[in-house]
Short mmCIF file of C-alpha atoms and ligand atoms in Angstrom, two decimals:
data_model
loop_
_atom_site.label_atom_id
_atom_site.label_comp_id
_atom_site.label_asym_id
_atom_site.label_seq_id
_atom_site.Cartn_x
_atom_site.Cartn_y
_atom_site.Cartn_z
CA MET A 1 110.89 -27.97 150.19
CA ALA A 2 108.45 -26.45 147.81
CA THR A 3 109.39 -23.18 146.25
CA THR A 4 107.43 -20.91 144.03
CA THR A 5 109.19 -19.04 141.32
CA ARG A 6 107.97 -15.71 140.11
CA PRO A 7 107.44 -15.43 136.35
CA ALA A 8 110.38 -13.79 134.64
CA ALA A 9 110.06 -10.09 133.87
CA ALA A 10 109.89 -10.76 130.13
CA GLU A 11 106.94 -13.11 130.61
CA LEU A 12 105.08 -10.53 132.66
CA ALA A 13 105.66 -7.90 130.01
CA THR A 14 104.21 -10.09 127.24
CA THR A 15 101.12 -10.96 129.26
CA LYS A 16 100.56 -7.29 129.92
CA ARG A 17 100.77 -6.41 126.25
CA LYS A 18 98.17 -9.01 125.31
CA ARG A 19 95.65 -7.54 122.91
CA PRO A 20 91.96 -7.27 123.90
CA TRP A 21 90.12 -10.58 123.67
CA PHE A 22 87.98 -9.63 120.67
CA ILE A 23 91.04 -8.67 118.64
CA GLU A 24 92.64 -11.99 119.61
CA LEU A 25 89.44 -13.74 118.61
CA TYR A 26 89.36 -12.01 115.23
CA GLY A 27 92.89 -13.32 114.73
CA THR A 28 91.58 -16.89 114.68
CA ALA A 29 89.76 -18.51 111.78
CA LEU A 30 86.79 -19.49 113.95
CA GLY A 31 86.63 -15.92 115.22
CA LYS A 32 86.48 -14.66 111.64
CA LYS A 33 83.64 -17.08 110.94
CA TYR A 34 81.66 -15.57 113.82
CA VAL A 35 82.32 -12.15 112.32
CA MET A 36 81.17 -13.41 108.90
CA ALA A 37 77.96 -14.69 110.49
CA ILE A 38 77.21 -11.64 112.62
CA THR A 39 77.96 -9.11 109.88
CA GLY A 40 75.92 -11.33 107.57
CA ILE A 41 72.98 -11.09 109.97
CA ILE A 42 73.35 -7.29 110.08
CA GLY A 43 73.30 -7.28 106.27
CA MET A 44 70.25 -9.56 106.21
CA LEU A 45 68.33 -7.31 108.58
CA PHE A 46 69.18 -4.33 106.38
CA ILE A 47 68.13 -6.17 103.23
CA VAL A 48 64.73 -6.99 104.71
CA GLY A 49 64.18 -3.40 105.81
CA HIS A 50 65.34 -2.11 102.45
CA MET A 51 62.98 -4.36 100.52
CA VAL A 52 59.98 -3.73 102.76
CA GLY A 53 60.57 0.01 102.48
CA ASN A 54 60.73 -0.18 98.70
CA LEU A 55 57.44 -2.08 98.54
CA LYS A 56 55.86 1.32 99.26
CA LEU A 57 56.43 1.93 95.55
CA TYR A 58 53.26 -0.10 95.02
CA LEU A 59 51.22 2.12 97.34
CA GLY A 60 51.46 4.78 94.64
CA GLY A 61 51.58 8.58 94.99
CA ASP A 62 54.32 9.98 97.17
CA HIS A 63 54.34 7.17 99.76
CA LEU A 64 57.91 6.19 98.89
CA ASP A 65 59.17 9.78 98.99
CA VAL A 66 57.55 10.39 102.36
CA TYR A 67 59.16 7.20 103.66
CA GLY A 68 62.55 8.32 102.32
CA GLU A 69 62.18 11.63 104.09
CA TRP A 70 61.14 9.87 107.31
CA LEU A 71 64.38 7.86 107.27
CA ARG A 72 66.28 11.15 107.50
CA THR A 73 64.22 12.37 110.43
CA ILE A 74 64.27 9.27 112.67
CA GLY A 75 65.33 10.23 116.17
CA GLU A 76 64.26 13.88 115.89
CA PRO A 77 64.10 15.94 117.96
CA ALA A 78 66.43 14.04 120.32
CA LEU A 79 68.93 13.66 117.49
CA PRO A 80 69.55 16.22 114.76
CA ARG A 81 68.32 15.38 111.26
CA THR A 82 70.02 12.40 109.51
CA VAL A 83 72.16 11.57 112.56
CA PHE A 84 70.37 8.29 113.17
CA LEU A 85 70.55 7.49 109.46
CA TRP A 86 74.30 8.08 109.47
CA LEU A 87 74.78 5.92 112.56
CA LEU A 88 72.96 3.16 110.72
CA ARG A 89 75.11 3.73 107.65
CA GLY A 90 78.21 3.63 109.82
CA LEU A 91 77.16 0.27 111.21
CA LEU A 92 76.46 -1.08 107.73
CA ILE A 93 79.75 0.15 106.29
CA THR A 94 81.65 -1.39 109.22
CA ALA A 95 79.78 -4.66 108.73
CA VAL A 96 80.51 -4.74 104.99
CA VAL A 97 84.20 -3.95 105.50
CA LEU A 98 84.57 -6.66 108.17
CA HIS A 99 82.62 -9.19 106.10
CA ILE A 100 84.90 -8.60 103.12
CA HIS A 101 88.10 -8.57 105.14
CA ALA A 102 87.23 -11.80 106.98
CA ALA A 103 86.20 -13.47 103.71
CA TRP A 104 89.41 -12.36 102.02
CA SER A 105 91.72 -13.61 104.75
CA LEU A 106 89.84 -16.91 105.23
CA THR A 107 90.04 -17.49 101.48
CA ARG A 108 93.80 -16.99 101.61
CA LEU A 109 94.07 -19.42 104.52
CA ASN A 110 92.03 -22.00 102.60
CA HIS A 111 94.08 -21.62 99.43
CA ARG A 112 97.25 -22.14 101.44
CA ALA A 113 95.81 -25.28 103.05
CA ASP A 114 94.52 -26.93 99.89
CA ILE A 115 96.41 -28.80 97.18
CA LYS A 116 94.62 -29.55 93.93
CA TYR A 117 94.00 -33.12 92.83
CA THR A 118 95.06 -34.26 89.36
CA ASN A 119 91.64 -35.82 89.03
CA ARG A 120 89.12 -33.24 90.26
CA ARG A 121 87.15 -33.81 93.45
CA ASP A 122 83.75 -35.25 92.78
CA PHE A 123 81.43 -32.99 94.78
CA ILE A 124 78.53 -34.68 96.54
CA ALA A 125 77.24 -32.22 99.13
CA ALA A 126 78.80 -28.95 98.03
CA ASN A 127 76.36 -27.11 95.81
CA PHE A 128 76.58 -24.27 93.34
CA ALA A 129 75.78 -21.70 96.04
CA SER A 130 78.35 -22.89 98.55
CA ARG A 131 81.08 -23.12 95.93
CA THR A 132 80.42 -19.69 94.43
CA MET A 133 80.12 -17.63 97.64
CA ARG A 134 83.26 -15.69 96.75
CA TRP A 135 82.00 -14.87 93.26
CA THR A 136 78.42 -14.01 94.21
CA GLY A 137 79.91 -11.94 97.03
CA ILE A 138 82.13 -9.97 94.65
CA LEU A 139 79.21 -9.53 92.25
CA VAL A 140 76.97 -8.18 95.02
CA GLY A 141 79.78 -5.89 96.23
CA LEU A 142 80.23 -4.38 92.76
CA PHE A 143 76.48 -4.08 92.40
CA ILE A 144 76.22 -2.14 95.67
CA VAL A 145 78.70 0.44 94.33
CA PHE A 146 76.66 0.80 91.13
CA HIS A 147 73.41 0.91 93.08
CA LEU A 148 74.73 3.75 95.27
CA ALA A 149 75.95 5.65 92.19
CA ASP A 150 72.54 5.16 90.61
CA LEU A 151 70.08 5.93 93.40
CA THR A 152 72.02 7.56 96.25
CA TRP A 153 74.65 9.77 94.62
CA GLY A 154 72.83 9.97 91.29
CA ALA A 155 75.96 9.94 89.13
CA ALA A 156 74.80 6.88 87.16
CA ASN A 157 71.19 7.96 86.96
CA GLY A 158 70.98 10.68 84.31
CA ASP A 159 67.96 12.47 85.74
CA PHE A 160 68.55 12.38 89.48
CA ILE A 161 66.51 14.56 91.81
CA ARG A 162 67.56 14.32 95.46
CA GLY A 163 64.67 13.15 97.62
CA ALA A 164 62.41 12.21 94.70
CA VAL A 165 62.83 8.49 95.36
CA ARG A 166 60.00 7.26 93.16
CA HIS A 167 61.00 9.46 90.24
CA ASN A 168 64.65 8.36 90.44
CA MET A 169 63.74 4.69 90.68
CA VAL A 170 61.32 4.73 87.74
CA HIS A 171 63.69 6.79 85.62
CA SER A 172 66.56 4.40 86.31
CA PHE A 173 64.74 1.09 85.87
CA ARG A 174 63.13 2.17 82.58
CA ARG A 175 66.56 1.65 81.01
CA PRO A 176 66.52 -2.05 80.04
CA PRO A 177 70.26 -2.70 80.62
CA VAL A 178 69.90 -1.26 84.11
CA ALA A 179 66.82 -3.35 84.83
CA ILE A 180 68.69 -6.47 83.70
CA THR A 181 71.67 -5.56 85.90
CA TYR A 182 69.38 -5.28 88.91
CA VAL A 183 67.72 -8.62 88.21
CA VAL A 184 71.04 -10.43 87.70
CA ALA A 185 72.59 -8.87 90.80
CA ASN A 186 69.62 -9.80 92.94
CA VAL A 187 69.70 -13.39 91.75
CA ALA A 188 73.39 -13.47 92.75
CA LEU A 189 72.41 -11.95 96.09
CA GLY A 190 69.75 -14.62 96.52
CA ILE A 191 72.24 -17.43 95.86
CA HIS A 192 74.67 -15.86 98.32
CA LEU A 193 71.93 -15.49 100.93
CA TRP A 194 70.65 -19.02 100.48
CA HIS A 195 73.95 -20.55 101.54
CA GLY A 196 74.75 -17.79 104.03
CA ALA A 197 71.41 -17.93 105.83
CA TRP A 198 71.92 -21.63 106.56
CA SER A 199 75.66 -21.53 107.05
CA LEU A 200 75.54 -18.81 109.71
CA PHE A 201 73.71 -21.12 112.12
CA GLN A 202 76.52 -23.69 111.87
CA SER A 203 79.24 -21.06 112.21
CA MET A 204 77.66 -19.61 115.33
CA GLY A 205 77.04 -23.08 116.76
CA TRP A 206 73.27 -22.65 116.74
CA ASN A 207 72.38 -26.28 116.31
CA ASN A 208 69.57 -28.14 117.99
CA PRO A 209 67.45 -31.04 116.73
CA ARG A 210 64.44 -28.86 117.58
CA PHE A 211 65.13 -26.35 114.86
CA ASN A 212 67.75 -27.89 112.58
CA GLN A 213 65.21 -28.57 109.84
CA TRP A 214 63.96 -25.00 110.14
CA ARG A 215 67.39 -23.68 109.33
CA SER A 216 67.27 -24.79 105.70
CA TRP A 217 63.59 -23.85 105.35
CA PHE A 218 64.47 -20.41 106.67
CA ALA A 219 67.30 -20.08 104.13
CA TRP A 220 64.94 -20.96 101.26
CA ALA A 221 62.19 -18.64 102.46
CA PHE A 222 64.52 -15.76 103.21
CA ALA A 223 66.47 -15.87 99.95
CA GLY A 224 63.27 -16.48 97.95
CA ALA A 225 61.37 -13.58 99.50
CA ILE A 226 64.27 -11.15 99.00
CA VAL A 227 64.84 -12.12 95.37
CA LEU A 228 61.14 -12.01 94.44
CA GLY A 229 60.57 -8.69 96.20
CA ASN A 230 63.68 -7.04 94.81
CA ILE A 231 63.44 -8.15 91.20
CA SER A 232 59.76 -7.15 91.05
CA PHE A 233 60.78 -3.45 91.06
CA PRO A 234 62.92 -3.39 87.89
CA ILE A 235 60.66 -5.90 86.11
CA LEU A 236 57.42 -4.04 86.75
CA ILE A 237 59.02 -0.69 85.90
CA VAL A 238 60.82 -1.73 82.73
CA THR A 239 57.55 -3.23 81.44
CA HIS A 240 55.78 0.04 82.30
CA ALA A 241 53.41 -1.73 84.70
CA VAL A 242 54.53 0.82 87.28
CA THR A 243 54.99 4.43 86.14
CA TYR A 244 56.07 7.78 87.60
CA MET B 1 86.47 -58.13 85.55
CA ASP B 2 89.16 -56.16 83.76
CA LEU B 3 90.09 -52.72 84.97
CA THR B 4 92.42 -49.90 84.08
CA LEU B 5 94.03 -48.23 87.05
CA LYS B 6 95.56 -44.76 87.02
CA VAL B 7 97.64 -44.43 90.17
CA TRP B 8 99.66 -41.56 91.59
CA ARG B 9 103.28 -42.68 91.86
CA GLN B 10 105.74 -40.61 93.85
CA ALA B 11 109.11 -41.93 95.00
CA GLY B 12 109.33 -39.90 98.17
CA PRO B 13 108.47 -36.67 99.98
CA GLY B 14 109.05 -33.58 97.93
CA THR B 15 109.87 -35.43 94.72
CA GLU B 16 107.92 -35.10 91.49
CA GLY B 17 105.01 -37.48 91.17
CA ARG B 18 102.97 -38.57 88.18
CA ILE B 19 99.94 -40.66 87.28
CA GLU B 20 100.81 -44.11 85.92
CA THR B 21 98.44 -46.41 84.10
CA TYR B 22 98.15 -50.14 84.81
CA ASP B 23 95.95 -52.84 83.27
CA VAL B 24 94.47 -55.00 86.00
CA PRO B 25 92.69 -57.99 84.45
CA GLY B 26 90.85 -60.82 86.17
CA ILE B 27 89.59 -59.04 89.25
CA SER B 28 86.80 -60.75 91.20
CA GLU B 29 83.97 -58.56 92.37
CA GLU B 30 84.27 -60.17 95.81
CA MET B 31 87.67 -58.60 96.34
CA SER B 32 88.07 -55.49 98.43
CA PHE B 33 89.71 -52.48 96.85
CA LEU B 34 92.90 -53.18 98.79
CA GLU B 35 92.94 -56.82 97.64
CA MET B 36 92.70 -55.57 94.09
CA LEU B 37 95.78 -53.41 94.79
CA ASP B 38 97.48 -56.47 96.33
CA VAL B 39 96.90 -58.42 93.10
CA LEU B 40 98.44 -55.61 91.09
CA ASN B 41 101.37 -55.30 93.52
CA ASP B 42 102.08 -59.06 93.35
CA ARG B 43 102.39 -58.73 89.61
CA LEU B 44 104.57 -55.62 89.84
CA ILE B 45 106.94 -57.45 92.23
CA VAL B 46 107.15 -60.48 89.94
CA GLU B 47 107.92 -58.14 87.06
CA GLY B 48 110.67 -56.58 89.18
CA ARG B 49 108.92 -53.21 89.42
CA GLU B 50 108.30 -51.09 92.48
CA PRO B 51 104.96 -52.01 94.12
CA ILE B 52 102.47 -49.26 94.94
CA ALA B 53 102.87 -48.07 98.51
CA PHE B 54 99.59 -47.67 100.35
CA GLU B 55 98.77 -47.63 104.03
CA HIS B 56 96.55 -50.30 105.60
CA ASP B 57 96.30 -52.17 108.83
CA CYS B 58 93.04 -53.59 110.15
CA ARG B 59 91.24 -54.03 106.84
CA GLU B 60 87.99 -53.97 108.76
CA GLY B 61 87.24 -50.26 108.73
CA ILE B 62 88.36 -49.36 112.23
CA CYS B 63 91.96 -48.18 112.10
CA GLY B 64 91.63 -45.36 109.61
CA SER B 65 94.90 -45.92 107.78
CA CYS B 66 93.66 -46.96 104.34
CA GLY B 67 92.43 -43.62 103.02
CA MET B 68 92.86 -42.80 99.34
CA MET B 69 91.06 -40.72 96.77
CA ILE B 70 89.22 -43.01 94.35
CA ASN B 71 87.74 -41.34 91.28
CA GLY B 72 87.65 -37.99 93.07
CA GLN B 73 85.85 -39.39 96.10
CA ALA B 74 87.49 -40.03 99.45
CA HIS B 75 87.30 -43.81 100.15
CA GLY B 76 85.53 -44.28 96.82
CA PRO B 77 81.88 -44.31 95.80
CA GLN B 78 80.19 -46.18 98.66
CA LYS B 79 78.81 -44.00 101.45
CA GLY B 80 80.00 -44.67 104.99
CA THR B 81 82.70 -47.11 103.88
CA ALA B 82 86.47 -47.10 104.28
CA THR B 83 88.60 -48.15 101.30
CA CYS B 84 89.37 -51.54 102.86
CA GLN B 85 85.64 -52.28 103.14
CA LEU B 86 84.89 -51.13 99.62
CA HIS B 87 84.24 -54.05 97.32
CA MET B 88 84.99 -54.30 93.65
CA ARG B 89 81.33 -55.00 92.90
CA LYS B 90 80.89 -51.24 93.19
CA PHE B 91 82.78 -50.99 89.90
CA SER B 92 82.05 -52.50 86.51
CA ASP B 93 84.09 -54.38 83.96
CA GLY B 94 86.15 -52.05 81.80
CA ASP B 95 86.18 -49.17 84.30
CA THR B 96 89.08 -46.79 84.56
CA ILE B 97 89.75 -45.95 88.22
CA VAL B 98 91.90 -43.00 89.25
CA VAL B 99 93.62 -43.42 92.63
CA GLU B 100 95.36 -40.52 94.33
CA PRO B 101 96.67 -39.87 97.84
CA TRP B 102 94.94 -37.39 100.14
CA ARG B 103 96.02 -33.92 99.13
CA ALA B 104 96.39 -31.12 101.65
CA THR B 105 99.28 -28.94 102.75
CA ALA B 106 98.90 -30.53 106.19
CA PHE B 107 99.21 -34.08 104.77
CA PRO B 108 102.54 -34.25 102.93
CA ILE B 109 102.99 -37.29 100.70
CA VAL B 110 105.39 -39.91 102.07
CA LYS B 111 105.31 -42.22 99.07
CA ASP B 112 102.76 -43.06 96.36
CA LEU B 113 99.42 -43.19 98.21
CA VAL B 114 100.81 -42.82 101.73
CA VAL B 115 100.52 -39.43 103.41
CA ASN B 116 101.80 -38.19 106.76
CA ARG B 117 98.84 -37.46 109.02
CA SER B 118 100.83 -36.51 112.10
CA THR B 119 99.17 -33.07 112.13
CA PHE B 120 96.10 -34.98 113.38
CA ASP B 121 98.25 -36.38 116.19
CA GLU B 122 99.25 -32.84 117.09
CA ILE B 123 95.59 -31.85 117.40
CA ILE B 124 94.98 -34.82 119.69
CA ALA B 125 98.09 -34.07 121.73
CA ALA B 126 96.77 -30.55 122.33
CA GLY B 127 93.74 -31.78 124.27
CA GLY B 128 92.32 -35.09 123.14
CA TYR B 129 92.67 -36.65 126.57
CA ILE B 130 91.30 -36.40 130.09
CA SER B 131 93.29 -36.10 133.27
CA VAL B 132 92.48 -38.58 136.03
CA THR B 133 93.94 -38.94 139.45
CA THR B 134 95.90 -42.11 140.00
CA GLY B 135 95.09 -44.49 142.81
CA ALA B 136 92.33 -47.01 143.28
CA ALA B 137 89.68 -46.87 140.58
CA GLN B 138 86.51 -45.29 141.83
CA GLU B 139 83.20 -47.11 141.82
CA ALA B 140 82.08 -46.99 138.17
CA ASN B 141 78.43 -46.34 138.94
CA LEU B 142 79.28 -43.10 140.73
CA THR B 143 79.51 -41.24 137.44
CA LEU B 144 76.18 -41.40 135.68
CA VAL B 145 75.89 -40.65 131.99
CA PRO B 146 72.42 -40.18 130.46
CA LYS B 147 71.72 -42.59 127.62
CA ALA B 148 71.31 -39.86 124.99
CA VAL B 149 74.62 -38.28 125.95
CA ALA B 150 76.42 -41.62 125.88
CA ASP B 151 74.98 -42.32 122.41
CA THR B 152 76.00 -38.96 120.98
CA ALA B 153 79.48 -39.20 122.51
CA MET B 154 79.78 -42.66 120.97
CA ASP B 155 78.72 -41.31 117.56
CA ALA B 156 81.55 -38.80 117.82
CA ALA B 157 84.03 -41.36 119.14
CA GLN B 158 83.49 -43.45 116.02
CA CYS B 159 85.93 -41.18 114.16
CA ILE B 160 88.88 -43.31 113.04
CA GLY B 161 91.06 -40.33 112.10
CA CYS B 162 91.49 -41.41 108.49
CA GLY B 163 91.61 -37.87 107.11
CA ALA B 164 88.84 -38.31 104.52
CA CYS B 165 87.15 -35.13 105.81
CA VAL B 166 90.24 -33.08 105.02
CA ALA B 167 90.77 -34.84 101.70
CA ALA B 168 87.22 -34.20 100.55
CA CYS B 169 87.05 -30.60 101.77
CA PRO B 170 87.70 -27.96 99.11
CA ASN B 171 89.27 -25.90 101.91
CA SER B 172 91.24 -28.82 103.38
CA ALA B 173 89.64 -28.03 106.72
CA ALA B 174 89.86 -30.49 109.61
CA GLN B 175 86.67 -29.33 111.30
CA LEU B 176 84.88 -32.69 111.26
CA PHE B 177 87.84 -34.56 112.75
CA THR B 178 88.58 -31.98 115.43
CA SER B 179 84.94 -31.49 116.37
CA ALA B 180 84.35 -35.24 116.67
CA LYS B 181 87.40 -35.63 118.90
CA LEU B 182 86.24 -32.68 120.99
CA ALA B 183 82.63 -33.80 121.25
CA HIS B 184 83.38 -37.30 122.45
CA LEU B 185 85.17 -35.87 125.48
CA ASN B 186 83.29 -32.60 125.92
CA LEU B 187 79.93 -34.37 126.16
CA LEU B 188 80.93 -36.75 128.93
CA PRO B 189 81.31 -35.94 132.64
CA GLN B 190 84.94 -37.08 132.59
CA GLY B 191 85.72 -34.48 129.96
CA GLN B 192 84.23 -31.50 131.79
CA PRO B 193 87.22 -30.22 133.82
CA GLU B 194 89.26 -29.53 130.70
CA ARG B 195 86.38 -28.80 128.35
CA TRP B 196 87.02 -25.11 127.60
CA ASP B 197 90.80 -25.26 127.54
CA ARG B 198 90.68 -28.39 125.40
CA THR B 199 88.45 -26.68 122.87
CA VAL B 200 90.64 -23.59 122.61
CA ARG B 201 93.86 -25.59 122.37
CA MET B 202 92.71 -28.17 119.83
CA VAL B 203 91.13 -25.52 117.61
CA GLY B 204 94.33 -23.50 117.92
CA VAL B 205 96.49 -26.36 116.61
CA MET B 206 93.93 -27.21 113.92
CA GLU B 207 94.06 -23.66 112.58
CA GLN B 208 97.85 -23.76 112.30
CA TYR B 209 97.70 -26.44 109.64
CA PHE B 210 94.26 -26.66 108.10
CA GLY B 211 91.82 -24.47 106.20
CA SER B 212 88.61 -22.95 107.45
CA CYS B 213 85.12 -24.41 107.22
CA THR B 214 82.70 -22.96 104.67
CA ASN B 215 79.91 -25.42 105.46
CA HIS B 216 79.95 -27.34 102.17
CA GLY B 217 79.22 -30.61 103.97
CA GLU B 218 81.61 -32.68 101.81
CA CYS B 219 83.38 -34.03 104.92
CA HIS B 220 80.23 -35.72 106.19
CA GLU B 221 79.59 -37.33 102.80
CA ALA B 222 83.16 -38.64 102.65
CA CYS B 223 83.35 -39.85 106.24
CA PRO B 224 83.45 -43.66 106.50
CA LYS B 225 81.78 -43.33 109.90
CA GLU B 226 79.24 -40.75 108.72
CA ILE B 227 80.10 -38.33 111.52
CA SER B 228 77.47 -35.60 111.68
CA LEU B 229 78.02 -31.94 110.82
CA ASP B 230 76.25 -31.19 114.10
CA PHE B 231 79.56 -31.77 115.90
CA ILE B 232 81.10 -28.89 113.96
CA ALA B 233 78.37 -26.64 115.30
CA TYR B 234 78.97 -27.92 118.84
CA MET B 235 82.67 -27.12 118.45
CA ASN B 236 81.88 -23.62 117.18
CA ARG B 237 79.53 -23.12 120.12
CA ASP B 238 82.03 -24.34 122.73
CA TYR B 239 84.84 -22.24 121.26
CA ARG B 240 82.59 -19.16 121.27
CA LYS B 241 81.61 -19.76 124.89
CA ALA B 242 85.19 -20.48 125.93
CA ILE B 243 86.43 -17.18 124.51
CA VAL B 244 83.49 -14.78 124.71
CA LYS B 245 82.21 -15.89 128.09
CA ASN B 246 85.73 -16.58 129.33
CA ARG B 247 84.57 -19.95 130.58
CA SER B 248 88.01 -21.33 131.25
CA LEU B 249 88.63 -18.57 133.78
CA ILE B 250 85.29 -18.01 135.44
CA ALA B 251 84.49 -21.70 135.61
CA GLN B 252 80.81 -21.73 134.70
CA PRO B 253 79.43 -24.71 132.87
S1 FES C 1 92.67 -50.69 106.84
FE1 FES C 1 91.93 -50.11 108.83
S2 FES C 1 90.28 -48.80 108.27
FE2 FES C 1 90.88 -49.58 106.35
#
């Protein structure tokens, strides 16, 4: 005679206390890779917007300042001033924190799993970008802190006037060491993006013979456009091609 | 040709190992890498020394037991070739060749060049099978498989489980192995009933022992069967669908 047994009370209790699925997912390595990819995409969207916005420097006059002011007023009058901007900042900060935390814990997992060879591995496919993601990532992270101190908080600027975007930018980039820092950091960012922009497709499982070739073309184009756009600002300012 | 071999010698699990150097003269370029090791071992036995332990079985590139790290490359310098199929003509007279076992936390060394790959077996045990009802076999032509699907599943099924992907990966990740084993069942009609649970379970066991993929692509270069990185993406996609869309519970394809 068939009997059914009820699950023991202890079993029921543990199933009840199961964490929400997205927390469970973040607990797995594959889940963290999705988070790396998605937060990476958020960062990439921001980087494009940031660069395009800054290109207004080349329109001359107060175009850049007007744009900066507009960013604070998006959503008015439905939202009070700067609320939308702060929501955006909140999203970005969350993305950066998650990106760093996932990278840190995946790195620890990988170091635990790997044992070094006496005779070093001879790399065939792994390139400079893929092997230095951790270092370019740290470099970009440090740069972001400096960049905020320079052009958002003003502490590292010397002659910072809140809201005078063009003035602050020209004043800062006229200092050659600062201009060099920006160029170096953006090259590191470009290397990081080049691997990341391809890698995220694999991590998310976006793979189809239709567009597989486009994935690496996209990575080249994206990283190239960002680096060229971003390093043009310090270079043209430090050489006095662009002035106040 | 005359070679110098530097081989990792280790008496047993957990003991100290070291690289030892051997002169190996008079090797014919027609020999396979394993035959070259046989020649050296014959001499070591005659001299009353301990021969080098290495794993091998089919010697025709289909069993996956002969993996070793040769000059920093899994299965040596020839692409798409297992160590047993690697010929000495790929080396030149006077070469020094460094031979090491696979190294990963998940592959503990048993002796010399032999490692324990039973963590792979655990991944397979977690879901690398299909369940069929017993009884009379059904008419084979009832289950149709499109040609393209059969081909891709076959590409994945070529994996011989040698462990070169893990050995070559700077993260010691087993993504290529696991994804190939998943794809060859998940693509076929017979694999569908357990598709989502299989993916979650096999990935779960994989993550207990191995590192995480950073998309270097070294595994594909090292693979004697040249398994494609595409399978890793398919695995990532199926795992995402299984968890995010809750496929194993709501039963949508
Ligand atoms: S001995 Fe079987 S694959 Fe090499």
